Coordinates of N, CA, C and O in Angstrom, one line a residue:
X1 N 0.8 -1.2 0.0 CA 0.0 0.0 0.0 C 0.9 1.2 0.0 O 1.6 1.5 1.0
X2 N 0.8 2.0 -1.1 CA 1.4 3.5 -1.1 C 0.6 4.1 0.0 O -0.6 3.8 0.3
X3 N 1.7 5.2 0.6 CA 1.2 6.2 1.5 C 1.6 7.7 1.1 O 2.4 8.1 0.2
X4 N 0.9 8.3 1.7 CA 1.3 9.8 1.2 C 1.2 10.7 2.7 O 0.3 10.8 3.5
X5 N 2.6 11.2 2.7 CA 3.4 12.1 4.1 C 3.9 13.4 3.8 O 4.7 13.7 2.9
X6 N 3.4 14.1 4.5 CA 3.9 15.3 4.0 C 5.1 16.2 5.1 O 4.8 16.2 6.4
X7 N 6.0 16.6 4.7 CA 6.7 16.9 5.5 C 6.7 18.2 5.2 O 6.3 18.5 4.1
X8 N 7.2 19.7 6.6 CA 7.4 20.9 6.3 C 8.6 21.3 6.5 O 9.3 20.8 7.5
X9 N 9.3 22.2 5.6 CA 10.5 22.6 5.2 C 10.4 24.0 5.6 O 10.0 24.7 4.7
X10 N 10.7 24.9 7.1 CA 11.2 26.2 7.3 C 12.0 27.0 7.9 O 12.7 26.4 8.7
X11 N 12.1 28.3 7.8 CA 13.4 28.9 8.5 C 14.0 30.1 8.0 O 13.8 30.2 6.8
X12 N 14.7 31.0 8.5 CA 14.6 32.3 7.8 C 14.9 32.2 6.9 O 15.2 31.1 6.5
X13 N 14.8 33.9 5.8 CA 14.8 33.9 4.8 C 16.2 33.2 4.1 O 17.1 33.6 4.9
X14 N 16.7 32.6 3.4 CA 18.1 32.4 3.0 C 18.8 31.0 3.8 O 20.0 30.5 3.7
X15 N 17.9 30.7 4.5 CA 18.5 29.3 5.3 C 18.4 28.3 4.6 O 18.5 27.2 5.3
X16 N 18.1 28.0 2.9 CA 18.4 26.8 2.2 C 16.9 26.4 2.0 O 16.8 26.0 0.8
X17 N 15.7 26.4 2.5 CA 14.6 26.0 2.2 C 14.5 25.9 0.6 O 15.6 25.4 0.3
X18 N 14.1 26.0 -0.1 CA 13.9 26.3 -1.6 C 15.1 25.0 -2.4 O 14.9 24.0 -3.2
X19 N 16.5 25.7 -1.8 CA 17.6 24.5 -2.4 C 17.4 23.2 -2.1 O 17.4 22.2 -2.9
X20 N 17.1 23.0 -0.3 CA 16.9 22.0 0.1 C 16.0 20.6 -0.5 O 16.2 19.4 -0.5
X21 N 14.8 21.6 -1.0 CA 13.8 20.5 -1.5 C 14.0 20.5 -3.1 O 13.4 19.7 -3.8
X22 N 15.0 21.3 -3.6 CA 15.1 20.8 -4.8 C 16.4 20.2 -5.1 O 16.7 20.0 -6.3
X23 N 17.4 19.8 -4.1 CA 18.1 19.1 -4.2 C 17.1 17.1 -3.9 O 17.2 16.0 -4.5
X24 N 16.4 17.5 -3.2 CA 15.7 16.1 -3.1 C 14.9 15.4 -3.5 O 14.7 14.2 -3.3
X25 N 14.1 16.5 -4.1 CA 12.8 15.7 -4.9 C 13.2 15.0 -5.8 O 14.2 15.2 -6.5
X26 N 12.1 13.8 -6.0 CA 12.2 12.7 -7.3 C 11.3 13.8 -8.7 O 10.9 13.2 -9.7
X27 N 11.1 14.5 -8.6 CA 10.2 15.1 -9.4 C 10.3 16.9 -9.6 O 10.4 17.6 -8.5
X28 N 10.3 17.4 -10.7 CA 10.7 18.9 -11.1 C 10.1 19.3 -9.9 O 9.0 18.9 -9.8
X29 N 10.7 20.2 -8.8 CA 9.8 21.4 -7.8 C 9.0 22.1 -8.6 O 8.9 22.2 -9.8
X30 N 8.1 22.9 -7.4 CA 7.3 23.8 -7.8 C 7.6 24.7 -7.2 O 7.4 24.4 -6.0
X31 N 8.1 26.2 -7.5 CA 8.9 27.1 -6.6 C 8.2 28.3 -7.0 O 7.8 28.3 -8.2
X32 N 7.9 29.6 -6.1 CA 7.2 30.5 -5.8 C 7.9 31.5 -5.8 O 7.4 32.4 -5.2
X33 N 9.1 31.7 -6.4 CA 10.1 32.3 -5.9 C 9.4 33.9 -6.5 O 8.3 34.0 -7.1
X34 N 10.1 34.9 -6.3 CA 9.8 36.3 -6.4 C 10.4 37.4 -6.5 O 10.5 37.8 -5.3
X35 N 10.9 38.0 -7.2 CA 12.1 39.2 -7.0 C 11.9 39.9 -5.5 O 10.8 40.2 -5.1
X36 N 12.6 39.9 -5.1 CA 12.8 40.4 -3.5 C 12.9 42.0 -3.4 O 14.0 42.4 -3.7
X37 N 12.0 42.8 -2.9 CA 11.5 44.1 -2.8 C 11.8 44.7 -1.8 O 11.9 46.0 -1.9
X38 N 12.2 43.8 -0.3 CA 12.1 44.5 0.4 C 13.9 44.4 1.3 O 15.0 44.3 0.6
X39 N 13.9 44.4 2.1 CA 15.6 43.7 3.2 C 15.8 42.9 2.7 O 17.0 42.9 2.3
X40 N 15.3 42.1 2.6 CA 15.5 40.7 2.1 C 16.5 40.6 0.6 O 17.2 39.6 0.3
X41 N 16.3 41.4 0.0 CA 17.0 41.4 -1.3 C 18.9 42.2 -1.0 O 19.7 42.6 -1.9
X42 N 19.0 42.1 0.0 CA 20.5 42.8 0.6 C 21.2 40.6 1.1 O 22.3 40.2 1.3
X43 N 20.1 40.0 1.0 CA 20.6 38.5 1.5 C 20.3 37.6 -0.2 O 21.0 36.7 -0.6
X44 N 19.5 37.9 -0.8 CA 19.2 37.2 -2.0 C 18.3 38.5 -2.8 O 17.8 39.6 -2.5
X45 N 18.3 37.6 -4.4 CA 18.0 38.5 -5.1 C 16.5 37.7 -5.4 O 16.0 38.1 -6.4
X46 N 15.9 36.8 -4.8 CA 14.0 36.4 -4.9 C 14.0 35.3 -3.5 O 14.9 34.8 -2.9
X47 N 12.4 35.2 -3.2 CA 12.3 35.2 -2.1 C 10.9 34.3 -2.0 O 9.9 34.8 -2.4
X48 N 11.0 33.4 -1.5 CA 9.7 32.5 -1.8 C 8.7 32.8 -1.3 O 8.8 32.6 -0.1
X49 N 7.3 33.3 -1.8 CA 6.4 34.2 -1.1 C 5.0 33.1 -0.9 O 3.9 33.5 -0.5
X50 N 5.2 31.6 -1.2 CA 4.3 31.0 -1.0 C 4.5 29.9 -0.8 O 4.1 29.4 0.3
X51 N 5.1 29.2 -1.5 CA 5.5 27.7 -1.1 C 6.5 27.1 -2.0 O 6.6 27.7 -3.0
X52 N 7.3 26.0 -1.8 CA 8.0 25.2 -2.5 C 7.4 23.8 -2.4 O 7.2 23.4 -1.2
X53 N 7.1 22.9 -3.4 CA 6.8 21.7 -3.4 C 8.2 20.8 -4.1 O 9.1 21.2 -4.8
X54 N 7.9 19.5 -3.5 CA 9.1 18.4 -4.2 C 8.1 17.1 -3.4 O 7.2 17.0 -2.6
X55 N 8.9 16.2 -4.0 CA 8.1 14.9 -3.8 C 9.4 13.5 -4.0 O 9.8 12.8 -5.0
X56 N 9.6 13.5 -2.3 CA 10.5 12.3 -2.7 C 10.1 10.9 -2.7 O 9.2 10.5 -2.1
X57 N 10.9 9.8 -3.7 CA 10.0 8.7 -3.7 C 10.8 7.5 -2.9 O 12.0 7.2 -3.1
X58 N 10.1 6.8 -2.1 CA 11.1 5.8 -1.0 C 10.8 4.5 -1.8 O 9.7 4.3 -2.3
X59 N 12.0 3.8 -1.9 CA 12.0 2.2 -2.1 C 10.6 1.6 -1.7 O 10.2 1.7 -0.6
X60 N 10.1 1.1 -2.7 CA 8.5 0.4 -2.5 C 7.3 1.4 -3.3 O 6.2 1.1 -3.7
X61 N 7.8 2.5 -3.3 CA 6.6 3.7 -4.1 C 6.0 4.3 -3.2 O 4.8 4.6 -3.4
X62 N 6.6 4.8 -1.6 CA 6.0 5.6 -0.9 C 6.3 6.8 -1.0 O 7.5 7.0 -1.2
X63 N 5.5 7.9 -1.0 CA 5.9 9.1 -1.3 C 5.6 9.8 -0.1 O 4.7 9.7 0.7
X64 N 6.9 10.8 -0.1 CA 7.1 11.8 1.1 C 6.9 12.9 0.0 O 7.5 12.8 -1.0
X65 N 5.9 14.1 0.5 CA 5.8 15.4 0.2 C 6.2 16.3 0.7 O 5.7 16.6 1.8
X66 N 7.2 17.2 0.2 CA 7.8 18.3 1.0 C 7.4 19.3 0.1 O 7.4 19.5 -1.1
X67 N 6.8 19.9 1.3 CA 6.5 21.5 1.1 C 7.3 22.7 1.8 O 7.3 22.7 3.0
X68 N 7.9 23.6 1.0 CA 8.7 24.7 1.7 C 8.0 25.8 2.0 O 7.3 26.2 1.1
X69 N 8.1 26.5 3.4 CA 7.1 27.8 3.7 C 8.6 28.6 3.9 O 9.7 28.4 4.3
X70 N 7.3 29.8 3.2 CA 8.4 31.1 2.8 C 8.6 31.3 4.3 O 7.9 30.9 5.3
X71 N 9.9 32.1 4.3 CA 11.0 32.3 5.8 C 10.6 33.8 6.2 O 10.8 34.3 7.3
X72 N 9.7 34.7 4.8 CA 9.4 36.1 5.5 C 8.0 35.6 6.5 O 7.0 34.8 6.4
X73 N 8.5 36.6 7.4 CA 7.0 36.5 8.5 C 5.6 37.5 8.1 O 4.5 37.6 8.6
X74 N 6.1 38.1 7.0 CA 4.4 38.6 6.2 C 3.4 37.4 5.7 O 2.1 37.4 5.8
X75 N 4.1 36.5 5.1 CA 4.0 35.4 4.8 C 3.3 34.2 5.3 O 2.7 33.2 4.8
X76 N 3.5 34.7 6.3 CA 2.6 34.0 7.7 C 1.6 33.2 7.9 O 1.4 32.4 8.9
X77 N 1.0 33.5 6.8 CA -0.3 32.9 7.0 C -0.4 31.6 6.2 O -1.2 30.7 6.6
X78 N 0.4 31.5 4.9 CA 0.6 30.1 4.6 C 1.3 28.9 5.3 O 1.3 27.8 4.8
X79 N 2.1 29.3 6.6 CA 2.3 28.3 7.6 C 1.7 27.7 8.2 O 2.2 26.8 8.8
X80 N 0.1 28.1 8.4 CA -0.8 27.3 8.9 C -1.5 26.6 7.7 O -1.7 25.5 8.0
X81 N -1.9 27.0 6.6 CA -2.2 26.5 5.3 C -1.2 24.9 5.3 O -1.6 23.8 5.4
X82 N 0.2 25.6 5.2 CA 1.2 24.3 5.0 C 1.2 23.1 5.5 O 1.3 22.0 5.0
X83 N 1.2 23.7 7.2 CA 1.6 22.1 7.9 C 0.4 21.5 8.6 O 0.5 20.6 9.5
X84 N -1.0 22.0 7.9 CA -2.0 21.0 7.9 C -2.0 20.2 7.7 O -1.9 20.0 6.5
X85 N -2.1 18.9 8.6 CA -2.2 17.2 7.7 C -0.5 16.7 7.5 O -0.2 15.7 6.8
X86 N 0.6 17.8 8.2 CA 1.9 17.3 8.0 C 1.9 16.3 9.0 O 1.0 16.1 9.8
X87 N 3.2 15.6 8.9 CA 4.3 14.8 10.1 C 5.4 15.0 10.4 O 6.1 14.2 11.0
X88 N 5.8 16.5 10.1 CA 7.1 17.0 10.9 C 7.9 18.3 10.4 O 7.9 18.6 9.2
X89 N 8.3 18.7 10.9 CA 9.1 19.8 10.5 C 10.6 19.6 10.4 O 11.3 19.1 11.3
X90 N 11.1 20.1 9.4 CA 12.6 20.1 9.1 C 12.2 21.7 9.5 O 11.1 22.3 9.3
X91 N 13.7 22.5 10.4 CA 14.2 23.8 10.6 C 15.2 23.9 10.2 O 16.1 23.2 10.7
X92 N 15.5 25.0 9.0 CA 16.7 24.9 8.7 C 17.4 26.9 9.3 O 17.0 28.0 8.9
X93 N 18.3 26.7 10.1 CA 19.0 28.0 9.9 C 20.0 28.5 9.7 O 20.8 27.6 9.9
X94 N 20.5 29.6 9.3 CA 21.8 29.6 8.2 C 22.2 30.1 9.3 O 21.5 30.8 10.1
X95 N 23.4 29.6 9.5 CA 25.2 29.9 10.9 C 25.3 31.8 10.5 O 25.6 32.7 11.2
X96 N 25.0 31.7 9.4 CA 25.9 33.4 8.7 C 24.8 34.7 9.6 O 25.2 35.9 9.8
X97 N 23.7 34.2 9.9 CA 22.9 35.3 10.2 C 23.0 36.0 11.9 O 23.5 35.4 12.9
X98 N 22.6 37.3 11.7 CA 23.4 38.0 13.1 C 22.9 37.2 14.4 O 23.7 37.0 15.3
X99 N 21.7 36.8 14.4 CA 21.7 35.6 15.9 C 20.6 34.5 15.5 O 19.4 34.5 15.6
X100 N 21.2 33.7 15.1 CA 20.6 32.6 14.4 C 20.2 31.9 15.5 O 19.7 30.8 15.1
X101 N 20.0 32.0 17.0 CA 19.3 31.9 17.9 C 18.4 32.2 18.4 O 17.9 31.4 19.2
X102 N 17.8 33.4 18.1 CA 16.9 34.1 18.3 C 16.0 33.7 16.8 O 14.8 33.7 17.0
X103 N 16.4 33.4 15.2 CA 15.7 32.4 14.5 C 15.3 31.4 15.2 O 14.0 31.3 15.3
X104 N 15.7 30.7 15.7 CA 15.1 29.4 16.4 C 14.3 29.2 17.0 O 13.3 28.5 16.9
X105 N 14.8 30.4 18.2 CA 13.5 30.7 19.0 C 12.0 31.0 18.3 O 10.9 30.5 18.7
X106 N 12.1 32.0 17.1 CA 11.1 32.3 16.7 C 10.2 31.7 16.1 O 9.0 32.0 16.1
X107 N 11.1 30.5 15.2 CA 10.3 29.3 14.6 C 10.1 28.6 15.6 O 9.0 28.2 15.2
X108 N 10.3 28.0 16.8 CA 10.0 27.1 17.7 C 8.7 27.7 18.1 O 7.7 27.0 18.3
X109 N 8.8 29.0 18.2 CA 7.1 29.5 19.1 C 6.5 29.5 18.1 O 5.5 29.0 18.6
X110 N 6.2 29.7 16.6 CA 5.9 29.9 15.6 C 5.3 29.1 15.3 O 4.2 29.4 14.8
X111 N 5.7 27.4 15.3 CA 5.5 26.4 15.3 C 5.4 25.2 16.2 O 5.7 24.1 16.0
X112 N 4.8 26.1 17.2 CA 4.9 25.0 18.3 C 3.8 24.2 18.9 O 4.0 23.4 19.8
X113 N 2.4 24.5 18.1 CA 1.5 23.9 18.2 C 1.9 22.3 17.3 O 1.9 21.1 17.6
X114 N 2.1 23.0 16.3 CA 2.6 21.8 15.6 C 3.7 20.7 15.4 O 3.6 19.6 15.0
X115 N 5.0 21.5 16.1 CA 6.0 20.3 16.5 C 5.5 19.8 17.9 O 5.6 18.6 17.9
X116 N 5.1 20.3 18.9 CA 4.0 19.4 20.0 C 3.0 18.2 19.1 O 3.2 17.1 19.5
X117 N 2.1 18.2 18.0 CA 2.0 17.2 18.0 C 2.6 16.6 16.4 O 1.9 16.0 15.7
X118 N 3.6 16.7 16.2 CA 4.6 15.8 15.5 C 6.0 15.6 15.8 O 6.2 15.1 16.8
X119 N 6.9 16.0 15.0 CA 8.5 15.6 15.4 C 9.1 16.8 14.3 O 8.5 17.1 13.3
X120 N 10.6 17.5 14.8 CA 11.4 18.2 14.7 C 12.3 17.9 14.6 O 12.8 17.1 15.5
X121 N 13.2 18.3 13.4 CA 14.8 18.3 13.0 C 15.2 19.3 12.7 O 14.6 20.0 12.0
X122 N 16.6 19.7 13.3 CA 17.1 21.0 12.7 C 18.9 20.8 12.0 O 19.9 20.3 12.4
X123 N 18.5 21.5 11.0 CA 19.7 21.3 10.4 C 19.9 23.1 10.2 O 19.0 24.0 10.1
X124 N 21.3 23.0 10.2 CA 22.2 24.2 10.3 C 22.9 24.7 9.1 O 24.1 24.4 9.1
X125 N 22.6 25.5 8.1 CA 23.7 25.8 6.9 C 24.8 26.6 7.2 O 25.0 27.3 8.2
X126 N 25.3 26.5 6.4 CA 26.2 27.9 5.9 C 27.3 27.8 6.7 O 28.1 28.7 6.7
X127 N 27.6 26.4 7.8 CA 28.3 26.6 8.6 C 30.1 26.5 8.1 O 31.0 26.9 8.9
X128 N 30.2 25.9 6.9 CA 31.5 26.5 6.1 C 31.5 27.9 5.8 O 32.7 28.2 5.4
X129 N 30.8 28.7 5.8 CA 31.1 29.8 5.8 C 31.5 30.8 7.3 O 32.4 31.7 7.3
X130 N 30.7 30.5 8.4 CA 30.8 31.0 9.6 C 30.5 29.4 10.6 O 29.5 28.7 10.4
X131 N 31.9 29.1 11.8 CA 32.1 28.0 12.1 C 31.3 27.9 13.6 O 31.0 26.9 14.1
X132 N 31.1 29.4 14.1 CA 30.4 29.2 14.9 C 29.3 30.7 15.2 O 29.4 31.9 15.2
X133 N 28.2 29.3 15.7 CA 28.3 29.0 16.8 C 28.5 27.6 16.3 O 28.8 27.4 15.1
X134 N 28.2 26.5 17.3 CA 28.6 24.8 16.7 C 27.8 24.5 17.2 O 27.1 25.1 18.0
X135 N 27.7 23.3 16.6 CA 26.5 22.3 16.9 C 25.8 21.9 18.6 O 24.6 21.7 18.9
X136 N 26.8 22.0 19.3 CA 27.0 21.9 20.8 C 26.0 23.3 21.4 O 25.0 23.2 22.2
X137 N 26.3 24.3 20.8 CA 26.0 25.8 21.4 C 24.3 25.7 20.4 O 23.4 26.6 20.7
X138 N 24.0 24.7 19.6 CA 22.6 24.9 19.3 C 21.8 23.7 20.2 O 20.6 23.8 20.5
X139 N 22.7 22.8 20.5 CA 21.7 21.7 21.3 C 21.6 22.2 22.9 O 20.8 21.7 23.7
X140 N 22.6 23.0 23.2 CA 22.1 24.0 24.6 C 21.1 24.6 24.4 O 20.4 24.4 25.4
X141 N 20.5 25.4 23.3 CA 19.1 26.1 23.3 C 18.1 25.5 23.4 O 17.0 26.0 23.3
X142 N 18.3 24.3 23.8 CA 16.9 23.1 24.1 C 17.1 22.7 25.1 O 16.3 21.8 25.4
X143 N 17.9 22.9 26.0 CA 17.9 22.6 27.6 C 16.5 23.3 27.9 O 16.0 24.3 27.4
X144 N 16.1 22.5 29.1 CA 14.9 22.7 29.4 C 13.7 23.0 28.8 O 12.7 23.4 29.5
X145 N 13.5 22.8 27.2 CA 12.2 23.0 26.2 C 11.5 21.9 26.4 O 10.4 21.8 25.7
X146 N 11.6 21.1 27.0 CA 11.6 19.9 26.8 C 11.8 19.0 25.4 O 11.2 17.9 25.2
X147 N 12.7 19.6 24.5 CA 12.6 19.0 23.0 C 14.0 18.6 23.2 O 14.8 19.1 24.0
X148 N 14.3 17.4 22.1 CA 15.4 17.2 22.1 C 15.5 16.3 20.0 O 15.4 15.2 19.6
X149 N 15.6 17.6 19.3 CA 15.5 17.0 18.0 C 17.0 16.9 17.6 O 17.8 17.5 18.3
X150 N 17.3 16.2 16.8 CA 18.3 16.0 15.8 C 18.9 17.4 15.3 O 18.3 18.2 14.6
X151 N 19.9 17.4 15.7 CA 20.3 18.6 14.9 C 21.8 18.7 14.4 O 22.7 18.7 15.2
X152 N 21.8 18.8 12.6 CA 23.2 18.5 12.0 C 23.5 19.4 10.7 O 22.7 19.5 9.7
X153 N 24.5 19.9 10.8 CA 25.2 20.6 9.8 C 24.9 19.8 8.2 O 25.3 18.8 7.8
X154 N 23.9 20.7 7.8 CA 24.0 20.6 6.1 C 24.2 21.6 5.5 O 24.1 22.8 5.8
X155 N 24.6 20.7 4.1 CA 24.8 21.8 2.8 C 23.5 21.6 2.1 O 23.3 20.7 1.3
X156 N 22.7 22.6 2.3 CA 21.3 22.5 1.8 C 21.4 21.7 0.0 O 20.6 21.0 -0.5
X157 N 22.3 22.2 -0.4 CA 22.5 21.8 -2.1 C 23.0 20.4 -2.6 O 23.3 20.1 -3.8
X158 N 23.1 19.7 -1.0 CA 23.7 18.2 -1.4 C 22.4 17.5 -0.8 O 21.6 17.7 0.1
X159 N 22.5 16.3 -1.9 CA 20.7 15.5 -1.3 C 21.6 14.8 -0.1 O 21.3 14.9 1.0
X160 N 22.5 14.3 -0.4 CA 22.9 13.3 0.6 C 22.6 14.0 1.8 O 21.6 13.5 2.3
X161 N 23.1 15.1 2.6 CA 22.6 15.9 3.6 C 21.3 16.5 3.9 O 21.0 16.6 5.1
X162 N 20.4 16.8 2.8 CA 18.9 16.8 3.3 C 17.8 15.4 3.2 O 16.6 15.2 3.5
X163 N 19.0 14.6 2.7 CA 18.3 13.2 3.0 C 18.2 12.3 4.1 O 17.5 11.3 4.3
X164 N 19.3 13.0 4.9 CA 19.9 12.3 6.3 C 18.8 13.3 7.2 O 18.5 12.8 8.3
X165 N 18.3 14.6 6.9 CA 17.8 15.0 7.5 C 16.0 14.7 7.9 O 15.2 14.8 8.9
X166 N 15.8 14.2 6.3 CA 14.7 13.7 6.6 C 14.4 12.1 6.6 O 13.4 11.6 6.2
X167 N 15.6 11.2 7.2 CA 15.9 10.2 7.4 C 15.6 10.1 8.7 O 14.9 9.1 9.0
X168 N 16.0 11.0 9.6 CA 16.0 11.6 11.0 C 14.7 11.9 11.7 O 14.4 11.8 12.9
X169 N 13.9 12.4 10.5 CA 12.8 12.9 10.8 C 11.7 11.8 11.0 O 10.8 11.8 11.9
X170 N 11.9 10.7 9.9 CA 11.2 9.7 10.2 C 11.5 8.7 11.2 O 10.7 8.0 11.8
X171 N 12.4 8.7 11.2 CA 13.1 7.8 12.5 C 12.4 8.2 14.0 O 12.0 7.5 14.9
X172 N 12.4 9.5 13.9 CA 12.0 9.8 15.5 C 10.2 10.2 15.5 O 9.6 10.5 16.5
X173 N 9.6 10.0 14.3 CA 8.4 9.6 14.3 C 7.9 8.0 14.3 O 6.9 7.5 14.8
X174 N 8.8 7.3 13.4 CA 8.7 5.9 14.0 C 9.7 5.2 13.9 O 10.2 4.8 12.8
X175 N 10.2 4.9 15.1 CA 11.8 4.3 15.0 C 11.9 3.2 14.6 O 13.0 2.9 14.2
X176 N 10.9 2.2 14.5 CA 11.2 0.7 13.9 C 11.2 1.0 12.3 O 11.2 0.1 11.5
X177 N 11.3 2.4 11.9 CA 11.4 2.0 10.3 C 13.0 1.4 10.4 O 13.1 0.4 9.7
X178 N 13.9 1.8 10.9 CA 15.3 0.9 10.7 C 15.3 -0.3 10.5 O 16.1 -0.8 9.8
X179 N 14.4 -0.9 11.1 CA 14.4 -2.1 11.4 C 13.8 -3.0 9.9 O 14.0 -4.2 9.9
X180 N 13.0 -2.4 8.7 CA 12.5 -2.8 8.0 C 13.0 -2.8 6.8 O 12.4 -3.3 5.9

């Protein structure tokens, strides 16, 4: 029996969302992208104002759907649109940005109805560009959240790295898939 899973892909503007799912899908994306108008265009020159689609396909013909939500907070409102009917959130945030902890913070409250009832992964870019903070100094920001997701340095633009991420993702929603 094919299933169909949808996963959510977000995180500030420029943290890989858009690359991420089109390094991975089995199938052409569908990208929203948009000449960038406002601050945002001082980090990139377009800016995804609605969604990214990709569709990866798992040994047997199960399909995982990834949808990417735009990282501006005008935007907002297709985050609740998005992770209707999802099973988890990938967070991706870029190392280069002036407090890429305070991103975290903001998607965690942002989305916290919904990583309460699914599962969270966070993966970190850019971090060959700026080395820290490190991996260590982001799994401190979850002391005491009571969360404790996976969290690993990718290159948004290699599948092998956003495939481990959503490898992760399924694992800690159902761990016996290893086993199968």
């Amino acid at each position: 029996m094919i299933q169909y899973n949808k996963i959510i892909f977000t995180g500030p503007v420029g943290a890989g969302k858009t690359t991420a799912i089109t390094s991975i899908s089995d199938v052409p994306p569908i990208k929203t992208d948009e000449l960038a108008t406002d601050m945002t265009k001082n980090r990139k020159g377009s800016t995804t104002v609605a969604l990214d689609y990709g569709v990866m396909i798992l040994p047997g013909g199960e399909k995982i759907h990834l949808y990417g939500t735009p990282g501006q907070e005008r935007f907002d409102f297709m985050w609740d649109i998005l992770t209707t009917g999802g099973i988890g959130l990938v967070l991706l945030l870029d190392n280069t940005r002036a407090d890429p902890f305070q991103d975290l913070r903001f998607f965690l409250n942002k989305f916290s109805g919904f990583i309460k009832d699914t599962s969270l992964v966070v993966g970190v870019t850019q971090m060959d560009i700026r080395a820290t903070p490190v991996l260590s100094d982001y799994h401190k920001q979850f002391v005491g959240t009571g969360l404790n997701p996976p969290i690993f340095e990718v290159d948004a633009r290699r599948k092998k790295d956003v495939s481990l991420l959503v490898q992760a993702l399924l694992y800690s929603i159902d761990p016996g898939l290893e086993d199968q």
